[in-house]
Amino acid sequence: MLKIGLRCVWKSLDEKFIKNMHDSGLSVFEVGVFSEPEAVDYKKIRERADSCGMCIWSSHLPFENESSIVQAEADGRARAIAINRDLIARGSDVGIDKFILHPSPIVEEERNREECKKYAMEAFDVLAEYAHAHGAVIAVEDMRLDCLGNSADELLEMISVNDKLRVCFDVNHLFNNTHVEFIDKLKDKIVTVHISDYDHVEERHWLPGEGVINWHELYDKLIEVGYNGPWMYEVGMGIHDRRSRPLEFTDLYNNAMEIFSGKPLSRI
């Protein structure tokens, strides 16, 4: 059975939050760094995780504004790479060995897509080697239609720049392939996943069962190709038009158990 986890914003990760995850059946989490990367204290988060019996599986690197690796200006791209290198160095010091990276934020229409792809691949190559030197890997995430890496073929093309690169499969970002097609093409390149549901119109980050994904088919296919990473939820926990109350951590655990056992998915 896969370990169950949650992608968390780093500022939320106090001891009470981590303990609540553990007591609800979750065993791993991802540290999401989307703002103030210089302020992230991986050491303190690791100490809190250890005290609660939890494991930090991965950290999500920042990707927008000054952290974008596809900025038009070379100095900006260099600063973005430096921000990521610093996070990789500090994270790997406390045992984090997987760092999730978006190929790009939204690529504006006036920007040349091939130019952005070139910049992204240059950064991938540098960061893959840097992570490897620190005992870690870069897992490039598949993205929505208006970003780079929005299909299995494009993602394969982009990670071909360095054979140390791996993939984070965000199932809620997929619009150009079926989930089975994506898994068949990426296979053992997939080292982690982001789990949430959607309506195949927009990314939604819903709980599995609230959208259109065939979860039992997706899970079975991952197991078929040998995936043994965690079942890492990346869901919005609040109320929306397909959910009657906010989610609790136990809802994530119960949802995963239903998927793993092939049972119908309960609605909240």
Short mmCIF file of the C-alpha atoms (twelve columns), coordinates in Angstrom:
data_MODEL
# 
_entry.id   MODEL 
# 
loop_
_atom_site.group_PDB 
_atom_site.id 
_atom_site.type_symbol 
_atom_site.label_atom_id 
_atom_site.label_alt_id 
_atom_site.label_comp_id 
_atom_site.label_asym_id 
_atom_site.label_seq_id 
_atom_site.Cartn_x 
_atom_site.Cartn_y 
_atom_site.Cartn_z 
_atom_site.pdbx_PDB_model_num 
ATOM 1   C CA . MET A 1   0.000   0.000  0.000   1 
ATOM 2   C CA . LEU A 2   1.285   3.457  -0.870  1 
ATOM 3   C CA . LYS A 3   2.049   5.959  1.862   1 
ATOM 4   C CA . ILE A 4   -0.508  8.767  2.090   1 
ATOM 5   C CA . GLY A 5   0.571   12.387 2.233   1 
ATOM 6   C CA . LEU A 6   -0.334  16.018 1.652   1 
ATOM 7   C CA . ARG A 7   1.370   18.918 -0.086  1 
ATOM 8   C CA . CYS A 8   1.476   21.710 2.507   1 
ATOM 9   C CA . VAL A 9   2.380   25.401 2.380   1 
ATOM 10  C CA . TRP A 10  5.502   25.737 4.494   1 
ATOM 11  C CA . LYS A 11  4.040   28.422 6.788   1 
ATOM 12  C CA . SER A 12  1.278   26.034 7.932   1 
ATOM 13  C CA . LEU A 13  3.698   23.404 9.190   1 
ATOM 14  C CA . ASP A 14  3.665   23.995 12.926  1 
ATOM 15  C CA . GLU A 15  3.828   21.029 15.307  1 
ATOM 16  C CA . LYS A 16  0.054   20.867 15.836  1 
ATOM 17  C CA . PHE A 17  -0.627  20.756 12.069  1 
ATOM 18  C CA . ILE A 18  1.917   17.988 11.512  1 
ATOM 19  C CA . LYS A 19  0.667   15.969 14.491  1 
ATOM 20  C CA . ASN A 20  -2.922  16.234 13.231  1 
ATOM 21  C CA . MET A 21  -1.822  14.818 9.870   1 
ATOM 22  C CA . HIS A 22  -0.056  11.927 11.582  1 
ATOM 23  C CA . ASP A 23  -2.965  11.160 13.913  1 
ATOM 24  C CA . SER A 24  -5.301  11.053 10.882  1 
ATOM 25  C CA . GLY A 25  -3.297  8.321  9.147   1 
ATOM 26  C CA . LEU A 26  -1.016  10.397 6.922   1 
ATOM 27  C CA . SER A 27  2.674   9.542  7.087   1 
ATOM 28  C CA . VAL A 28  4.450   11.889 4.634   1 
ATOM 29  C CA . PHE A 29  4.153   15.456 3.421   1 
ATOM 30  C CA . GLU A 30  5.570   17.851 0.864   1 
ATOM 31  C CA . VAL A 31  6.869   21.282 1.839   1 
ATOM 32  C CA . GLY A 32  5.458   23.812 -0.623  1 
ATOM 33  C CA . VAL A 33  7.666   26.886 -0.972  1 
ATOM 34  C CA . PHE A 34  5.684   29.453 -2.956  1 
ATOM 35  C CA . SER A 35  6.685   32.656 -1.148  1 
ATOM 36  C CA . GLU A 36  9.564   33.944 0.961   1 
ATOM 37  C CA . PRO A 37  11.937  31.101 0.081   1 
ATOM 38  C CA . GLU A 38  14.722  32.700 2.080   1 
ATOM 39  C CA . ALA A 39  12.631  32.352 5.261   1 
ATOM 40  C CA . VAL A 40  11.953  28.605 5.015   1 
ATOM 41  C CA . ASP A 41  13.463  26.797 7.978   1 
ATOM 42  C CA . TYR A 42  13.732  23.193 6.781   1 
ATOM 43  C CA . LYS A 43  15.630  22.232 9.915   1 
ATOM 44  C CA . LYS A 44  12.807  23.320 12.196  1 
ATOM 45  C CA . ILE A 45  10.192  21.609 9.999   1 
ATOM 46  C CA . ARG A 46  12.250  18.407 10.082  1 
ATOM 47  C CA . GLU A 47  12.470  18.556 13.880  1 
ATOM 48  C CA . ARG A 48  8.688   18.954 14.131  1 
ATOM 49  C CA . ALA A 49  8.135   16.092 11.685  1 
ATOM 50  C CA . ASP A 50  10.483  13.799 13.602  1 
ATOM 51  C CA . SER A 51  8.750   14.580 16.892  1 
ATOM 52  C CA . CYS A 52  5.404   13.521 15.350  1 
ATOM 53  C CA . GLY A 53  6.639   10.448 13.485  1 
ATOM 54  C CA . MET A 54  6.160   12.047 10.063  1 
ATOM 55  C CA . CYS A 55  8.461   12.057 7.023   1 
ATOM 56  C CA . ILE A 56  9.226   14.957 4.693   1 
ATOM 57  C CA . TRP A 57  8.978   13.288 1.292   1 
ATOM 58  C CA . SER A 58  9.667   16.272 -0.972  1 
ATOM 59  C CA . SER A 59  9.743   20.029 -1.330  1 
ATOM 60  C CA . HIS A 60  8.036   22.059 -4.036  1 
ATOM 61  C CA . LEU A 61  10.316  24.781 -5.377  1 
ATOM 62  C CA . PRO A 62  8.923   28.251 -6.190  1 
ATOM 63  C CA . PHE A 63  8.170   29.060 -9.821  1 
ATOM 64  C CA . GLU A 64  6.630   32.517 -10.276 1 
ATOM 65  C CA . ASN A 65  7.879   36.113 -10.453 1 
ATOM 66  C CA . GLU A 66  11.535  36.329 -9.331  1 
ATOM 67  C CA . SER A 67  11.637  32.522 -9.068  1 
ATOM 68  C CA . SER A 68  10.635  31.904 -12.698 1 
ATOM 69  C CA . ILE A 69  13.334  30.057 -14.632 1 
ATOM 70  C CA . VAL A 70  11.958  31.344 -17.972 1 
ATOM 71  C CA . GLN A 71  12.263  35.080 -17.327 1 
ATOM 72  C CA . ALA A 72  13.243  37.125 -20.372 1 
ATOM 73  C CA . GLU A 73  16.276  38.664 -18.671 1 
ATOM 74  C CA . ALA A 74  19.359  36.503 -18.142 1 
ATOM 75  C CA . ASP A 75  20.070  38.102 -14.755 1 
ATOM 76  C CA . GLY A 76  16.554  37.207 -13.606 1 
ATOM 77  C CA . ARG A 77  16.960  33.587 -14.686 1 
ATOM 78  C CA . ALA A 78  20.290  33.401 -12.863 1 
ATOM 79  C CA . ARG A 79  18.668  34.710 -9.674  1 
ATOM 80  C CA . ALA A 80  15.866  32.144 -10.006 1 
ATOM 81  C CA . ILE A 81  18.395  29.336 -10.330 1 
ATOM 82  C CA . ALA A 82  20.268  30.683 -7.296  1 
ATOM 83  C CA . ILE A 83  17.039  30.700 -5.235  1 
ATOM 84  C CA . ASN A 84  16.408  27.071 -6.162  1 
ATOM 85  C CA . ARG A 85  19.991  26.020 -5.522  1 
ATOM 86  C CA . ASP A 86  19.809  27.530 -2.040  1 
ATOM 87  C CA . LEU A 87  16.590  25.630 -1.269  1 
ATOM 88  C CA . ILE A 88  18.041  22.370 -2.595  1 
ATOM 89  C CA . ALA A 89  21.177  22.791 -0.493  1 
ATOM 90  C CA . ARG A 90  19.272  23.598 2.707   1 
ATOM 91  C CA . GLY A 91  16.579  20.990 2.104   1 
ATOM 92  C CA . SER A 92  18.992  18.201 1.313   1 
ATOM 93  C CA . ASP A 93  20.861  19.009 4.541   1 
ATOM 94  C CA . VAL A 94  17.835  17.676 6.464   1 
ATOM 95  C CA . GLY A 95  17.331  14.650 4.209   1 
ATOM 96  C CA . ILE A 96  14.909  15.918 1.546   1 
ATOM 97  C CA . ASP A 97  15.858  14.165 -1.682  1 
ATOM 98  C CA . LYS A 98  13.081  15.158 -4.114  1 
ATOM 99  C CA . PHE A 99  12.451  18.712 -5.294  1 
ATOM 100 C CA . ILE A 100 9.412   19.469 -7.438  1 
ATOM 101 C CA . LEU A 101 9.845   22.056 -10.184 1 
ATOM 102 C CA . HIS A 102 7.335   23.621 -12.575 1 
ATOM 103 C CA . PRO A 103 8.653   24.088 -16.131 1 
ATOM 104 C CA . SER A 104 7.103   27.565 -16.205 1 
ATOM 105 C CA . PRO A 105 4.354   29.781 -14.917 1 
ATOM 106 C CA . ILE A 106 1.768   30.781 -17.540 1 
ATOM 107 C CA . VAL A 107 3.593   31.505 -20.816 1 
ATOM 108 C CA . GLU A 108 2.286   34.809 -22.135 1 
ATOM 109 C CA . GLU A 109 1.151   34.783 -25.759 1 
ATOM 110 C CA . GLU A 110 3.672   37.440 -26.771 1 
ATOM 111 C CA . ARG A 111 6.563   35.340 -25.516 1 
ATOM 112 C CA . ASN A 112 8.104   32.800 -27.840 1 
ATOM 113 C CA . ARG A 113 7.240   29.352 -26.483 1 
ATOM 114 C CA . GLU A 114 10.384  27.762 -27.897 1 
ATOM 115 C CA . GLU A 115 12.517  30.450 -26.278 1 
ATOM 116 C CA . CYS A 116 10.895  29.748 -22.908 1 
ATOM 117 C CA . LYS A 117 11.413  26.015 -23.423 1 
ATOM 118 C CA . LYS A 118 15.107  26.617 -24.094 1 
ATOM 119 C CA . TYR A 119 15.480  28.611 -20.878 1 
ATOM 120 C CA . ALA A 120 13.595  25.989 -18.866 1 
ATOM 121 C CA . MET A 121 15.731  23.138 -20.190 1 
ATOM 122 C CA . GLU A 122 18.931  25.053 -19.450 1 
ATOM 123 C CA . ALA A 123 17.760  25.497 -15.858 1 
ATOM 124 C CA . PHE A 124 16.685  21.838 -15.627 1 
ATOM 125 C CA . ASP A 125 20.172  20.726 -16.618 1 
ATOM 126 C CA . VAL A 126 21.913  22.951 -14.080 1 
ATOM 127 C CA . LEU A 127 19.536  22.089 -11.248 1 
ATOM 128 C CA . ALA A 128 19.562  18.355 -12.004 1 
ATOM 129 C CA . GLU A 129 23.325  18.272 -11.601 1 
ATOM 130 C CA . TYR A 130 23.224  20.443 -8.491  1 
ATOM 131 C CA . ALA A 131 20.557  18.256 -6.888  1 
ATOM 132 C CA . HIS A 132 22.485  15.097 -7.792  1 
ATOM 133 C CA . ALA A 133 25.583  16.484 -6.079  1 
ATOM 134 C CA . HIS A 134 23.416  16.876 -2.957  1 
ATOM 135 C CA . GLY A 135 21.962  13.355 -3.138  1 
ATOM 136 C CA . ALA A 136 18.627  14.542 -4.540  1 
ATOM 137 C CA . VAL A 137 16.620  14.627 -7.758  1 
ATOM 138 C CA . ILE A 138 14.569  17.240 -9.576  1 
ATOM 139 C CA . ALA A 139 11.044  16.013 -10.401 1 
ATOM 140 C CA . VAL A 140 9.581   18.178 -13.187 1 
ATOM 141 C CA . GLU A 141 5.817   18.544 -12.966 1 
ATOM 142 C CA . ASP A 142 3.411   18.238 -15.892 1 
ATOM 143 C CA . MET A 143 1.454   21.447 -16.354 1 
ATOM 144 C CA . ARG A 144 -1.836  22.917 -17.548 1 
ATOM 145 C CA . LEU A 145 -2.397  23.967 -21.164 1 
ATOM 146 C CA . ASP A 146 -1.046  27.527 -20.895 1 
ATOM 147 C CA . CYS A 147 2.311   26.406 -19.463 1 
ATOM 148 C CA . LEU A 148 5.288   24.413 -20.672 1 
ATOM 149 C CA . GLY A 149 5.243   20.663 -20.104 1 
ATOM 150 C CA . ASN A 150 1.532   20.308 -20.855 1 
ATOM 151 C CA . SER A 151 1.738   16.860 -22.477 1 
ATOM 152 C CA . ALA A 152 3.638   13.631 -21.995 1 
ATOM 153 C CA . ASP A 153 5.611   14.178 -25.215 1 
ATOM 154 C CA . GLU A 154 6.648   17.740 -24.379 1 
ATOM 155 C CA . LEU A 155 7.618   16.755 -20.852 1 
ATOM 156 C CA . LEU A 156 9.679   13.848 -22.178 1 
ATOM 157 C CA . GLU A 157 11.381  16.213 -24.613 1 
ATOM 158 C CA . MET A 158 12.198  18.682 -21.860 1 
ATOM 159 C CA . ILE A 159 13.568  16.204 -19.329 1 
ATOM 160 C CA . SER A 160 15.718  14.593 -22.036 1 
ATOM 161 C CA . VAL A 161 18.202  17.414 -21.441 1 
ATOM 162 C CA . ASN A 162 19.546  15.464 -18.436 1 
ATOM 163 C CA . ASP A 163 19.035  11.785 -17.638 1 
ATOM 164 C CA . LYS A 164 18.973  12.560 -13.890 1 
ATOM 165 C CA . LEU A 165 15.639  14.377 -14.222 1 
ATOM 166 C CA . ARG A 166 12.464  12.710 -13.025 1 
ATOM 167 C CA . VAL A 167 8.743   13.580 -13.090 1 
ATOM 168 C CA . CYS A 168 6.038   14.639 -10.663 1 
ATOM 169 C CA . PHE A 169 2.709   13.535 -12.152 1 
ATOM 170 C CA . ASP A 170 0.030   16.108 -11.302 1 
ATOM 171 C CA . VAL A 171 -3.129  14.329 -12.409 1 
ATOM 172 C CA . ASN A 172 -5.223  17.524 -12.164 1 
ATOM 173 C CA . HIS A 173 -3.053  19.320 -14.756 1 
ATOM 174 C CA . LEU A 174 -3.540  16.792 -17.545 1 
ATOM 175 C CA . PHE A 175 -5.513  17.901 -20.627 1 
ATOM 176 C CA . ASN A 176 -3.515  16.685 -23.652 1 
ATOM 177 C CA . ASN A 177 -3.349  12.999 -22.675 1 
ATOM 178 C CA . THR A 178 -5.435  10.473 -20.834 1 
ATOM 179 C CA . HIS A 179 -3.997  9.487  -17.472 1 
ATOM 180 C CA . VAL A 180 -3.244  5.981  -18.709 1 
ATOM 181 C CA . GLU A 181 -1.429  7.354  -21.784 1 
ATOM 182 C CA . PHE A 182 0.680   9.651  -19.605 1 
ATOM 183 C CA . ILE A 183 1.681   6.856  -17.232 1 
ATOM 184 C CA . ASP A 184 2.461   4.516  -20.144 1 
ATOM 185 C CA . LYS A 185 4.824   7.109  -21.665 1 
ATOM 186 C CA . LEU A 186 6.570   8.283  -18.481 1 
ATOM 187 C CA . LYS A 187 6.612   4.970  -16.557 1 
ATOM 188 C CA . ASP A 188 9.556   4.815  -14.140 1 
ATOM 189 C CA . LYS A 189 10.372  8.498  -14.623 1 
ATOM 190 C CA . ILE A 190 7.439   9.200  -12.267 1 
ATOM 191 C CA . VAL A 191 8.843   9.391  -8.722  1 
ATOM 192 C CA . THR A 192 5.997   11.276 -7.053  1 
ATOM 193 C CA . VAL A 193 2.438   12.407 -7.730  1 
ATOM 194 C CA . HIS A 194 0.038   15.223 -6.894  1 
ATOM 195 C CA . ILE A 195 -3.429  13.812 -6.337  1 
ATOM 196 C CA . SER A 196 -6.634  15.804 -6.886  1 
ATOM 197 C CA . ASP A 197 -9.701  15.708 -9.113  1 
ATOM 198 C CA . TYR A 198 -11.033 18.113 -11.753 1 
ATOM 199 C CA . ASP A 199 -13.754 18.539 -14.359 1 
ATOM 200 C CA . HIS A 200 -11.357 18.413 -17.359 1 
ATOM 201 C CA . VAL A 201 -12.219 22.066 -18.050 1 
ATOM 202 C CA . GLU A 202 -9.923  23.730 -15.495 1 
ATOM 203 C CA . GLU A 203 -7.570  22.510 -12.809 1 
ATOM 204 C CA . ARG A 204 -9.691  22.303 -9.650  1 
ATOM 205 C CA . HIS A 205 -7.737  20.492 -6.914  1 
ATOM 206 C CA . TRP A 206 -10.872 18.691 -5.750  1 
ATOM 207 C CA . LEU A 207 -10.950 15.550 -3.655  1 
ATOM 208 C CA . PRO A 208 -10.969 12.358 -5.758  1 
ATOM 209 C CA . GLY A 209 -14.585 11.485 -6.501  1 
ATOM 210 C CA . GLU A 210 -15.652 15.119 -6.895  1 
ATOM 211 C CA . GLY A 211 -14.598 15.257 -10.564 1 
ATOM 212 C CA . VAL A 212 -14.231 13.054 -13.629 1 
ATOM 213 C CA . ILE A 213 -11.012 11.059 -13.136 1 
ATOM 214 C CA . ASN A 214 -11.312 7.261  -13.115 1 
ATOM 215 C CA . TRP A 215 -9.388  6.747  -9.899  1 
ATOM 216 C CA . HIS A 216 -9.291  2.980  -9.767  1 
ATOM 217 C CA . GLU A 217 -7.947  2.837  -13.334 1 
ATOM 218 C CA . LEU A 218 -5.321  5.498  -12.564 1 
ATOM 219 C CA . TYR A 219 -4.180  3.820  -9.345  1 
ATOM 220 C CA . ASP A 220 -4.015  0.358  -10.943 1 
ATOM 221 C CA . LYS A 221 -1.948  1.737  -13.827 1 
ATOM 222 C CA . LEU A 222 0.548   3.390  -11.477 1 
ATOM 223 C CA . ILE A 223 0.992   0.129  -9.603  1 
ATOM 224 C CA . GLU A 224 1.314   -1.774 -12.897 1 
ATOM 225 C CA . VAL A 225 4.327   0.339  -13.965 1 
ATOM 226 C CA . GLY A 226 5.982   -0.085 -10.575 1 
ATOM 227 C CA . TYR A 227 5.233   3.245  -8.920  1 
ATOM 228 C CA . ASN A 228 6.102   3.061  -5.216  1 
ATOM 229 C CA . GLY A 229 6.126   6.699  -4.156  1 
ATOM 230 C CA . PRO A 230 3.434   8.252  -1.956  1 
ATOM 231 C CA . TRP A 231 -0.190  9.066  -2.717  1 
ATOM 232 C CA . MET A 232 0.392   12.806 -2.226  1 
ATOM 233 C CA . TYR A 233 -2.796  14.856 -2.061  1 
ATOM 234 C CA . GLU A 234 -2.791  18.427 -3.359  1 
ATOM 235 C CA . VAL A 235 -6.369  19.446 -2.641  1 
ATOM 236 C CA . GLY A 236 -8.252  22.536 -1.568  1 
ATOM 237 C CA . MET A 237 -9.697  21.790 1.863   1 
ATOM 238 C CA . GLY A 238 -12.571 24.314 1.866   1 
ATOM 239 C CA . ILE A 239 -16.237 24.115 0.837   1 
ATOM 240 C CA . HIS A 240 -17.224 24.338 -2.850  1 
ATOM 241 C CA . ASP A 241 -20.241 23.433 -4.940  1 
ATOM 242 C CA . ARG A 242 -19.399 19.691 -4.913  1 
ATOM 243 C CA . ARG A 243 -18.670 19.458 -1.177  1 
ATOM 244 C CA . SER A 244 -20.913 20.149 1.803   1 
ATOM 245 C CA . ARG A 245 -18.228 20.883 4.432   1 
ATOM 246 C CA . PRO A 246 -14.496 21.558 4.711   1 
ATOM 247 C CA . LEU A 247 -12.223 18.544 4.457   1 
ATOM 248 C CA . GLU A 248 -10.413 17.029 7.414   1 
ATOM 249 C CA . PHE A 249 -7.193  15.054 7.204   1 
ATOM 250 C CA . THR A 250 -9.132  11.870 7.972   1 
ATOM 251 C CA . ASP A 251 -11.118 12.446 4.761   1 
ATOM 252 C CA . LEU A 252 -7.893  12.164 2.779   1 
ATOM 253 C CA . TYR A 253 -6.952  8.924  4.508   1 
ATOM 254 C CA . ASN A 254 -10.408 7.404  4.006   1 
ATOM 255 C CA . ASN A 255 -10.474 8.522  0.368   1 
ATOM 256 C CA . ALA A 256 -7.128  6.855  -0.290  1 
ATOM 257 C CA . MET A 257 -8.260  3.628  1.391   1 
ATOM 258 C CA . GLU A 258 -11.319 3.510  -0.868  1 
ATOM 259 C CA . ILE A 259 -9.168  3.990  -3.962  1 
ATOM 260 C CA . PHE A 260 -6.548  1.426  -2.905  1 
ATOM 261 C CA . SER A 261 -9.222  -1.179 -2.163  1 
ATOM 262 C CA . GLY A 262 -11.290 -0.541 -5.320  1 
ATOM 263 C CA . LYS A 263 -14.351 0.661  -3.402  1 
ATOM 264 C CA . PRO A 264 -16.788 3.375  -4.587  1 
ATOM 265 C CA . LEU A 265 -15.672 6.836  -3.481  1 
ATOM 266 C CA . SER A 266 -17.677 8.579  -0.768  1 
ATOM 267 C CA . ARG A 267 -18.776 12.179 -1.246  1 
ATOM 268 C CA . ILE A 268 -18.306 14.713 1.516   1 
# 
